[in-house]
Amino acid sequence: MRRRAQARGFTLVEVVVAMVVGAIVMIFAAMFLVAPIDAYEAHGLRSEMVANTSTAWPRMEDDIRQALPNSVRARPNGNYVALELLQTCGYARYTTPPSASFDVVGTASGVFGANCVNFTNIWLSVNNAGDEAYTQATSMTPRIPDLNPLMIPQATPGEAKLSLLMPINTNSPRNRIYLVERPVTYLCDQAQGTITRYAGYPIAALQVSRDTPAELAGSPSVEVVARGLTSCLFDVQRLGNLPEQVRVHLTSARGAEVVHLQYGASVENLP
């Protein structure tokens, strides 16, 4: 007669040992998994911070490069940092000194190019030495409602005689005359972490008149171009007859993660 085998379970000691071993294995597994997950999350956060911080620069760079010579100026004001410039939409060379009537030449397709819309509501500037354009004295005419009637085409394509009611009383070393379309301000609000682009507001002699949202509130064009910033630094340098150099330093911080982005551009136009 065969004996029935007796069933045997686990002892309490064996269960405890198995649980301890399993816990140790899980701890080591978690150690290997946590580091890559943390690195992935940190990379995603940095990418988001860089994306938020860098969105303003392409727009700023375009405006800086096409600015009127010597018109870029920066000003800190408490939580605000302002970068202002005068935006040009075309230029030409003159062959006779600026006066009540003088000759200008552009390209074969036309004087001043085709970036200005119908040549309306613009200023003419010659040899701006700094704040002269903002004070609209010596180097810049009053605003011209419509430039088209003042340009008399000549026999050669791309040449015209320009007749002004108020002559410009200066002369450019490179015989260049610029069309100024409107002022532009990039205002960094360090409390809100934003950069806002304002354009089309009246020209003011002093930048202190245009360095807060309230003072720029009536601008026809308002656009937030960056968010998530912690601080901004705008710096403008002029070295002799060299083009203005503009540096932009933007910082974004979230917890232990900090992103610093530094950009630089020079004004391509020359007096």
Coordinates of N, CA and C in Angstrom, one line a residue, residues 10-226:
F10 N 5.4 27.2 3.0 CA 6.6 28.0 3.3 C 6.6 28.4 4.8
T11 N 7.7 28.5 5.4 CA 7.8 28.9 6.7 C 7.8 30.4 6.7
L12 N 7.6 31.0 7.9 CA 7.5 32.5 8.1 C 8.9 33.1 7.7
V13 N 9.9 32.4 8.1 CA 11.3 32.9 7.9 C 11.5 33.0 6.4
E14 N 11.1 31.9 5.7 CA 11.3 31.9 4.2 C 10.5 33.0 3.5
V15 N 9.3 33.3 4.0 CA 8.5 34.4 3.4 C 9.2 35.7 3.6
V16 N 9.7 35.9 4.9 CA 10.3 37.2 5.2 C 11.6 37.4 4.3
V17 N 12.4 36.3 4.2 CA 13.6 36.4 3.4 C 13.3 36.7 1.9
A18 N 12.2 36.1 1.4 CA 11.8 36.3 0.0 C 11.4 37.8 -0.2
M19 N 10.6 38.3 0.8 CA 10.2 39.7 0.7 C 11.4 40.7 0.8
V20 N 12.3 40.4 1.6 CA 13.5 41.3 1.7 C 14.3 41.3 0.4
V21 N 14.5 40.1 -0.1 CA 15.3 39.9 -1.4 C 14.5 40.7 -2.5
G22 N 13.2 40.5 -2.5 CA 12.4 41.2 -3.6 C 12.5 42.7 -3.4
A23 N 12.4 43.2 -2.2 CA 12.5 44.6 -2.0 C 13.8 45.1 -2.4
I24 N 14.9 44.4 -2.1 CA 16.2 44.8 -2.5 C 16.3 44.9 -4.1
V25 N 15.8 43.9 -4.7 CA 15.8 43.9 -6.2 C 15.0 45.1 -6.8
M26 N 13.8 45.4 -6.1 CA 13.0 46.5 -6.6 C 13.7 47.8 -6.4
I27 N 14.4 47.9 -5.3 CA 15.2 49.2 -5.0 C 16.3 49.4 -6.0
F28 N 17.0 48.3 -6.3 CA 18.1 48.5 -7.3 C 17.5 48.8 -8.7
A29 N 16.4 48.1 -9.0 CA 15.7 48.4 -10.3 C 15.2 49.8 -10.4
A30 N 14.7 50.3 -9.3 CA 14.2 51.7 -9.3 C 15.4 52.7 -9.4
M31 N 16.5 52.4 -8.8 CA 17.7 53.2 -8.9 C 18.1 53.4 -10.3
F32 N 18.1 52.3 -11.1 CA 18.5 52.3 -12.5 C 17.4 53.0 -13.4
L33 N 16.2 53.0 -12.9 CA 15.1 53.6 -13.7 C 14.9 55.1 -13.4
V34 N 15.1 55.5 -12.2 CA 14.9 56.9 -11.8 C 15.8 57.9 -12.5
A35 N 17.1 57.5 -12.6 CA 18.1 58.4 -13.2 C 17.7 58.8 -14.6
P36 N 17.4 57.8 -15.5 CA 17.0 58.1 -16.9 C 15.7 58.9 -16.9
I37 N 14.8 58.6 -16.1 CA 13.5 59.3 -16.1 C 13.7 60.8 -15.7
D38 N 14.5 61.0 -14.6 CA 14.8 62.3 -14.2 C 15.6 63.1 -15.3
A39 N 16.5 62.4 -15.9 CA 17.3 63.1 -17.0 C 16.3 63.5 -18.1
Y40 N 15.4 62.6 -18.5 CA 14.5 62.9 -19.5 C 13.6 64.1 -19.2
E41 N 13.1 64.1 -18.0 CA 12.2 65.2 -17.5 C 13.0 66.5 -17.5
A42 N 14.2 66.5 -17.0 CA 15.1 67.7 -17.0 C 15.4 68.2 -18.4
H43 N 15.6 67.2 -19.3 CA 15.9 67.6 -20.7 C 14.6 68.3 -21.3
G44 N 13.4 67.7 -21.0 CA 12.2 68.2 -21.6 C 11.9 69.6 -21.0
L45 N 12.2 69.8 -19.7 CA 12.0 71.1 -19.1 C 13.0 72.1 -19.7
R46 N 14.3 71.8 -19.9 CA 15.2 72.7 -20.5 C 14.8 73.0 -21.9
S47 N 14.4 72.1 -22.6 CA 13.9 72.3 -24.0 C 12.8 73.3 -24.1
E48 N 11.8 73.1 -23.1 CA 10.7 74.0 -23.1 C 11.1 75.4 -22.7
M49 N 12.1 75.5 -21.7 CA 12.6 76.8 -21.3 C 13.3 77.5 -22.4
V50 N 14.1 76.8 -23.2 CA 14.9 77.3 -24.3 C 13.9 77.8 -25.4
A51 N 12.9 77.0 -25.6 CA 11.9 77.4 -26.7 C 11.1 78.6 -26.3
N52 N 10.7 78.7 -25.0 CA 10.0 79.9 -24.5 C 10.9 81.2 -24.6
T53 N 12.2 81.0 -24.2 CA 13.1 82.1 -24.1 C 13.6 82.6 -25.5
S54 N 13.7 81.7 -26.4 CA 14.3 82.0 -27.7 C 13.4 82.5 -28.8
T55 N 12.1 82.4 -28.5 CA 11.1 82.8 -29.6 C 11.2 84.3 -30.0
A56 N 11.7 85.1 -29.1 CA 11.7 86.6 -29.4 C 12.9 86.9 -30.3
W57 N 14.0 86.2 -30.3 CA 15.2 86.6 -31.0 C 15.1 86.8 -32.5
P58 N 14.5 85.8 -33.2 CA 14.4 86.0 -34.7 C 13.8 87.3 -35.1
R59 N 12.7 87.7 -34.3 CA 12.0 88.9 -34.7 C 12.8 90.1 -34.3
M60 N 13.5 90.0 -33.1 CA 14.4 91.1 -32.7 C 15.5 91.3 -33.6
E61 N 16.1 90.2 -34.1 CA 17.3 90.3 -35.0 C 16.9 91.0 -36.3
D62 N 15.8 90.6 -36.9 CA 15.4 91.3 -38.1 C 15.2 92.8 -37.9
D63 N 14.5 93.2 -36.9 CA 14.3 94.6 -36.6 C 15.7 95.3 -36.4
I64 N 16.6 94.7 -35.6 CA 17.9 95.3 -35.3 C 18.7 95.5 -36.6
R65 N 18.7 94.5 -37.4 CA 19.6 94.6 -38.6 C 19.0 95.7 -39.6
Q66 N 17.7 95.9 -39.6 CA 17.1 96.9 -40.5 C 16.8 98.2 -39.9
A67 N 17.4 98.4 -38.7 CA 17.1 99.7 -38.0 C 17.8 100.9 -38.6
L68 N 17.3 102.1 -38.4 CA 18.0 103.3 -38.8 C 19.3 103.4 -38.1
P69 N 20.4 103.7 -38.8 CA 21.7 103.8 -38.1 C 21.6 104.8 -36.9
N70 N 22.2 104.3 -35.8 CA 22.3 105.1 -34.5 C 21.0 105.3 -33.8
S71 N 20.0 104.5 -34.2 CA 18.7 104.7 -33.5 C 18.4 103.7 -32.5
V72 N 19.2 102.7 -32.3 CA 18.9 101.7 -31.3 C 19.3 102.2 -29.9
R73 N 18.5 102.1 -29.0 CA 18.8 102.5 -27.6 C 18.1 101.6 -26.6
A74 N 18.8 101.4 -25.5 CA 18.2 100.5 -24.4 C 18.1 101.2 -23.1
R75 N 17.1 100.8 -22.3 CA 16.9 101.5 -21.0 C 16.3 100.6 -20.0
P76 N 16.9 100.4 -18.8 CA 16.3 99.6 -17.7 C 15.4 100.6 -16.9
N77 N 14.3 100.1 -16.4 CA 13.4 100.9 -15.6 C 12.7 100.0 -14.6
G78 N 13.3 99.8 -13.5 CA 12.7 98.8 -12.5 C 12.6 97.4 -13.0
N79 N 11.4 96.9 -13.0 CA 11.2 95.5 -13.6 C 11.2 95.5 -15.1
Y80 N 11.2 96.7 -15.7 CA 11.1 96.7 -17.2 C 12.5 97.0 -17.8
V81 N 12.7 96.4 -19.0 CA 13.9 96.7 -19.8 C 13.5 96.9 -21.2
A82 N 13.8 98.1 -21.7 CA 13.3 98.5 -23.1 C 14.4 98.6 -24.1
L83 N 14.1 98.0 -25.3 CA 15.0 98.2 -26.4 C 14.2 98.8 -27.5
E84 N 14.6 100.1 -27.9 CA 13.8 100.8 -28.9 C 14.7 101.1 -30.1
L85 N 14.1 101.1 -31.3 CA 14.7 101.4 -32.5 C 13.7 102.1 -33.5
L86 N 14.3 102.7 -34.6 CA 13.5 103.2 -35.7 C 13.6 102.2 -36.9
Q87 N 12.5 101.7 -37.3 CA 12.4 100.7 -38.4 C 12.5 101.4 -39.7
T88 N 13.4 100.9 -40.6 CA 13.4 101.4 -41.9 C 12.8 100.4 -42.9
C89 N 12.3 100.9 -44.0 CA 11.7 100.1 -45.0 C 12.4 100.3 -46.4
G90 N 13.4 101.1 -46.4 CA 14.1 101.3 -47.7 C 15.1 102.4 -47.6
Y91 N 16.0 102.4 -48.5 CA 17.0 103.5 -48.6 C 17.4 103.7 -50.1
A92 N 18.0 104.8 -50.3 CA 18.5 105.2 -51.7 C 19.7 106.0 -51.5
R93 N 20.4 106.3 -52.6 CA 21.5 107.2 -52.6 C 21.1 108.5 -53.3
Y94 N 21.6 109.6 -52.9 CA 21.4 110.8 -53.6 C 22.6 111.3 -54.3
T95 N 22.4 111.9 -55.4 CA 23.5 112.3 -56.3 C 23.7 113.8 -56.2
T96 N 22.8 114.5 -55.7 CA 23.0 116.0 -55.4 C 22.7 116.2 -53.9
P97 N 23.3 117.1 -53.2 CA 23.2 117.3 -51.8 C 21.7 117.5 -51.4
P98 N 21.2 117.0 -50.3 CA 19.9 117.2 -49.9 C 19.5 118.7 -49.7
S99 N 18.4 119.1 -50.2 CA 17.9 120.4 -50.1 C 16.4 120.4 -50.4
A100 N 15.9 121.5 -50.8 CA 14.4 121.5 -51.1 C 14.1 120.5 -52.3
S101 N 15.1 120.4 -53.2 CA 14.9 119.4 -54.3 C 16.2 118.8 -54.6
F102 N 16.3 117.5 -54.7 CA 17.6 116.8 -55.0 C 17.3 115.5 -55.6
D103 N 18.3 114.9 -56.3 CA 18.2 113.7 -57.1 C 18.5 112.5 -56.2
V104 N 17.7 111.4 -56.3 CA 18.0 110.2 -55.7 C 18.0 109.0 -56.7
V105 N 18.8 108.0 -56.4 CA 18.8 106.8 -57.2 C 18.7 105.6 -56.4
G106 N 18.0 104.6 -56.9 CA 17.8 103.3 -56.1 C 18.3 102.2 -57.0
T107 N 17.4 101.3 -57.4 CA 17.7 100.2 -58.3 C 16.9 100.4 -59.6
A108 N 17.2 99.4 -60.5 CA 16.5 99.5 -61.8 C 15.0 99.4 -61.6
S109 N 14.6 98.7 -60.5 CA 13.1 98.5 -60.3 C 12.4 99.7 -59.7
G110 N 13.2 100.6 -59.1 CA 12.6 101.8 -58.5 C 13.4 102.3 -57.3
V111 N 13.1 103.6 -57.0 CA 13.8 104.2 -55.9 C 13.3 103.7 -54.6
F112 N 14.2 103.5 -53.6 CA 13.9 103.0 -52.3 C 13.5 101.6 -52.2
G113 N 13.4 100.8 -53.3 CA 13.0 99.4 -53.2 C 11.5 99.3 -53.0
A114 N 11.0 98.2 -52.6 CA 9.6 97.9 -52.5 C 9.1 97.4 -51.2
N115 N 9.9 97.7 -50.1 CA 9.5 97.2 -48.8 C 8.5 98.1 -48.1
C116 N 8.4 99.4 -48.5 CA 7.4 100.3 -47.9 C 6.1 100.1 -48.6
V117 N 5.0 100.2 -47.8 CA 3.7 100.0 -48.3 C 3.2 101.4 -48.8
N118 N 3.2 101.5 -50.1 CA 2.7 102.8 -50.8 C 3.4 104.1 -50.3
F119 N 4.5 103.9 -49.6 CA 5.3 105.1 -49.2 C 4.4 106.1 -48.5
T120 N 3.6 105.6 -47.6 CA 2.7 106.5 -46.8 C 3.1 106.5 -45.4
N121 N 2.9 107.7 -44.7 CA 3.2 107.9 -43.3 C 4.6 107.4 -42.9
I122 N 5.6 108.1 -43.6 CA 7.0 107.7 -43.3 C 7.7 109.0 -43.0
W123 N 9.0 108.9 -42.6 CA 9.9 110.0 -42.4 C 11.1 109.7 -43.3
L124 N 11.8 110.8 -43.7 CA 13.1 110.7 -44.4 C 14.2 111.1 -43.4
S125 N 15.3 110.3 -43.4 CA 16.4 110.5 -42.5 C 17.7 110.5 -43.3
V126 N 18.6 111.4 -43.0 CA 19.9 111.5 -43.6 C 20.9 111.7 -42.4
N127 N 21.9 110.8 -42.3 CA 23.0 111.0 -41.4 C 22.6 111.2 -40.0
N128 N 21.7 110.3 -39.5 CA 21.3 110.4 -38.1 C 22.5 110.2 -37.2
A129 N 22.7 111.1 -36.2 CA 23.8 111.0 -35.3 C 23.4 110.5 -33.9
G130 N 22.2 110.0 -33.8 CA 21.8 109.5 -32.5 C 20.4 109.9 -32.2
D131 N 20.2 110.8 -31.3 CA 18.9 111.3 -30.9 C 18.3 112.3 -31.9
E132 N 19.0 112.7 -32.9 CA 18.5 113.6 -33.9 C 17.2 113.1 -34.5
A133 N 17.2 111.8 -34.8 CA 16.0 111.2 -35.4 C 14.8 111.2 -34.5
Y134 N 15.1 111.0 -33.2 CA 14.0 111.0 -32.3 C 13.5 112.4 -32.0
T135 N 14.3 113.3 -32.0 CA 13.9 114.7 -31.8 C 13.4 115.3 -33.1
Q136 N 13.6 114.6 -34.3 CA 13.2 115.0 -35.6 C 13.8 116.4 -35.9
A137 N 15.0 116.6 -35.6 CA 15.7 117.8 -35.9 C 17.0 117.6 -36.7
T138 N 17.2 118.4 -37.7 CA 18.4 118.4 -38.5 C 18.4 117.2 -39.5
S139 N 18.4 116.0 -39.0 CA 18.6 114.8 -39.9 C 17.4 114.2 -40.4
M140 N 16.2 114.6 -39.8 CA 15.0 113.9 -40.3 C 13.8 114.9 -40.5
T141 N 13.1 114.6 -41.6 CA 11.9 115.4 -41.9 C 10.8 115.1 -41.0
P142 N 9.8 116.0 -40.9 CA 8.5 115.6 -40.3 C 7.9 114.5 -41.1
R143 N 6.9 113.8 -40.5 CA 6.2 112.7 -41.1 C 5.6 113.1 -42.4
I144 N 5.8 112.3 -43.4 CA 5.3 112.6 -44.8 C 4.1 111.7 -45.0
P145 N 2.9 112.2 -45.2 CA 1.7 111.4 -45.4 C 1.8 110.5 -46.7
D146 N 2.3 111.1 -47.7 CA 2.4 110.4 -49.0 C 3.7 110.8 -49.7
L147 N 4.6 109.9 -49.9 CA 5.9 110.3 -50.6 C 5.7 110.3 -52.1
N148 N 4.8 109.6 -52.6 CA 4.7 109.4 -54.1 C 4.6 110.7 -54.9
P149 N 3.8 111.7 -54.5 CA 3.7 112.9 -55.2 C 5.0 113.7 -55.2
L150 N 5.9 113.4 -54.2 CA 7.1 114.2 -54.1 C 8.2 113.6 -54.9
M151 N 8.0 112.4 -55.5 CA 9.1 111.8 -56.3 C 8.7 111.9 -57.7
I152 N 9.5 112.7 -58.5 CA 9.3 112.9 -59.9 C 10.3 111.9 -60.7
P153 N 9.7 110.9 -61.3 CA 10.6 109.9 -62.0 C 11.4 110.6 -63.1
Q154 N 12.7 110.2 -63.3 CA 13.5 110.7 -64.3 C 13.6 109.8 -65.5
A155 N 14.3 110.1 -66.5 CA 14.4 109.3 -67.7 C 15.0 107.9 -67.5
T156 N 16.0 107.9 -66.6 CA 16.6 106.6 -66.3 C 15.8 105.9 -65.2
P157 N 15.5 104.6 -65.4 CA 14.7 103.8 -64.4 C 15.5 103.8 -63.1
G158 N 14.7 103.9 -62.0 CA 15.3 103.9 -60.7 C 15.9 105.2 -60.3
E159 N 15.7 106.3 -61.0 CA 16.1 107.6 -60.6 C 14.9 108.5 -60.5
A160 N 15.0 109.4 -59.5 CA 13.9 110.4 -59.3 C 14.4 111.7 -58.7
K161 N 13.7 112.7 -58.9 CA 14.0 114.0 -58.3 C 13.0 114.1 -57.1
L162 N 13.5 114.3 -55.9 CA 12.8 114.4 -54.7 C 12.6 115.8 -54.2
S163 N 11.3 116.2 -54.1 CA 11.0 117.6 -53.7 C 10.4 117.6 -52.3
L164 N 11.0 118.3 -51.4 CA 10.6 118.4 -50.0 C 10.1 119.8 -49.6
L165 N 9.0 119.8 -48.8 CA 8.6 121.1 -48.4 C 9.5 121.7 -47.3
M166 N 10.1 120.8 -46.5 CA 11.1 121.2 -45.5 C 12.4 120.5 -45.8
P167 N 13.4 121.1 -46.2 CA 14.7 120.5 -46.6 C 15.4 119.9 -45.4
I168 N 16.2 118.9 -45.7 CA 17.1 118.3 -44.7 C 18.4 119.1 -44.7
N169 N 18.9 119.5 -43.5 CA 20.0 120.3 -43.4 C 21.3 119.6 -43.0
T170 N 21.5 118.4 -43.6 CA 22.7 117.7 -43.2 C 23.1 116.8 -44.5
N171 N 24.3 116.2 -44.4 CA 24.8 115.4 -45.5 C 25.4 114.1 -45.0
S172 N 25.1 113.0 -45.7 CA 25.6 111.7 -45.3 C 26.9 111.4 -45.9
P173 N 27.9 110.8 -45.1 CA 29.2 110.5 -45.7 C 29.1 109.5 -46.8
R174 N 28.0 108.7 -46.9 CA 27.8 107.7 -47.9 C 26.7 108.1 -48.9
N175 N 26.2 109.3 -48.8 CA 25.1 109.8 -49.6 C 23.9 108.9 -49.6
R176 N 23.5 108.5 -48.4 CA 22.4 107.6 -48.2 C 21.2 108.4 -47.5
I177 N 20.0 108.1 -48.0 CA 18.8 108.6 -47.4 C 17.9 107.4 -47.1
Y178 N 17.3 107.4 -45.9 CA 16.5 106.3 -45.4 C 15.1 106.7 -45.2
L179 N 14.2 105.7 -45.5 CA 12.8 105.8 -45.2 C 12.5 105.1 -43.9
V180 N 12.0 105.9 -42.9 CA 11.7 105.4 -41.6 C 10.2 105.2 -41.5
E181 N 9.9 103.9 -41.2 CA 8.4 103.5 -41.3 C 7.8 103.7 -39.9
R182 N 8.4 103.3 -38.8 CA 7.8 103.5 -37.5 C 8.8 103.1 -36.4
P183 N 8.6 103.6 -35.2 CA 9.4 103.1 -34.1 C 8.9 101.8 -33.6
V184 N 9.9 101.0 -33.0 CA 9.6 99.7 -32.4 C 10.2 99.6 -31.1
T185 N 9.5 99.1 -30.1 CA 10.1 98.8 -28.8 C 9.8 97.3 -28.4
Y186 N 10.9 96.7 -27.9 CA 10.8 95.4 -27.3 C 10.9 95.7 -25.8
L187 N 9.8 95.4 -25.1 CA 9.7 95.7 -23.6 C 9.7 94.4 -22.8
C188 N 10.7 94.2 -22.0 CA 10.8 93.0 -21.2 C 10.2 93.3 -19.8
D189 N 9.2 92.6 -19.5 CA 8.6 92.7 -18.1 C 9.1 91.6 -17.3
Q190 N 10.1 91.8 -16.5 CA 10.7 90.8 -15.7 C 9.8 90.2 -14.6
A191 N 8.8 91.0 -14.2 CA 7.9 90.5 -13.2 C 6.9 89.5 -13.8
Q192 N 6.5 89.8 -15.0 CA 5.6 88.8 -15.7 C 6.3 87.8 -16.5
G193 N 7.6 88.0 -16.8 CA 8.4 87.0 -17.5 C 8.1 87.1 -19.0
T194 N 7.8 88.3 -19.6 CA 7.4 88.3 -21.0 C 8.2 89.4 -21.7
I195 N 8.3 89.3 -23.0 CA 8.8 90.3 -23.9 C 7.7 90.6 -24.9
T196 N 7.3 91.9 -25.0 CA 6.3 92.3 -25.8 C 6.8 93.3 -26.9
R197 N 6.4 93.1 -28.1 CA 6.8 94.0 -29.2 C 5.7 95.0 -29.5
Y198 N 6.1 96.3 -29.3 CA 5.2 97.4 -29.6 C 5.7 98.2 -30.9
A199 N 4.8 98.6 -31.7 CA 5.2 99.3 -33.0 C 4.1 100.2 -33.4
G200 N 4.5 101.3 -34.1 CA 3.6 102.2 -34.7 C 3.2 103.4 -33.8
Y201 N 3.7 103.5 -32.6 CA 3.4 104.6 -31.7 C 4.1 105.9 -32.1
P202 N 3.8 107.0 -31.6 CA 4.5 108.3 -31.9 C 5.9 108.3 -31.5
I203 N 6.8 108.9 -32.3 CA 8.2 109.0 -31.9 C 8.3 110.0 -30.7
A204 N 9.1 109.6 -29.7 CA 9.3 110.4 -28.5 C 10.8 110.8 -28.4
A205 N 11.1 112.0 -28.1 CA 12.5 112.4 -28.0 C 13.3 111.6 -26.9
L206 N 12.6 111.3 -25.8 CA 13.3 110.6 -24.7 C 12.7 109.2 -24.5
Q207 N 13.6 108.2 -24.4 CA 13.1 106.9 -24.2 C 12.4 106.7 -22.9
V208 N 12.6 107.5 -21.9 CA 11.9 107.4 -20.7 C 10.4 107.6 -20.9
S209 N 10.0 108.2 -22.0 CA 8.6 108.3 -22.3 C 7.9 107.1 -22.9
R210 N 8.7 106.1 -23.2 CA 8.2 104.9 -23.8 C 8.9 103.6 -23.2
D211 N 8.8 103.4 -21.9 CA 9.5 102.3 -21.3 C 8.6 101.6 -20.3
T212 N 7.3 101.7 -20.4 CA 6.4 101.0 -19.6 C 5.2 100.6 -20.4
P213 N 4.4 99.5 -20.1 CA 3.3 99.1 -20.8 C 2.2 100.2 -20.9
A214 N 2.1 101.0 -19.8 CA 1.1 102.1 -19.9 C 1.4 103.1 -20.9
E215 N 2.7 103.5 -21.0 CA 3.1 104.5 -22.0 C 3.1 104.0 -23.4
L216 N 3.1 102.7 -23.6 CA 3.0 102.1 -24.9 C 1.6 101.5 -25.3
A217 N 0.7 101.7 -24.4 CA -0.6 101.1 -24.5 C -1.4 101.5 -25.8
G218 N -1.1 102.6 -26.3 CA -1.9 103.0 -27.5 C -1.3 102.6 -28.8
S219 N -0.2 101.7 -28.8 CA 0.4 101.3 -30.0 C -0.5 100.5 -30.9
P220 N -0.5 100.7 -32.2 CA -1.4 100.0 -33.1 C -1.0 98.5 -33.2
S221 N 0.2 98.2 -33.0 CA 0.7 96.8 -33.0 C 1.3 96.4 -31.7
V222 N 0.7 95.3 -31.1 CA 1.2 94.8 -29.8 C 1.2 93.3 -29.9
E223 N 2.4 92.7 -29.6 CA 2.5 91.3 -29.8 C 3.5 90.7 -28.7
V224 N 3.1 89.7 -27.9 CA 3.9 89.1 -27.0 C 4.8 88.1 -27.7
V225 N 6.1 88.2 -27.7 CA 7.0 87.4 -28.5 C 7.8 86.4 -27.6
A226 N 7.7 86.5 -26.3 CA 8.4 85.5 -25.4 C 7.8 85.5 -24.1

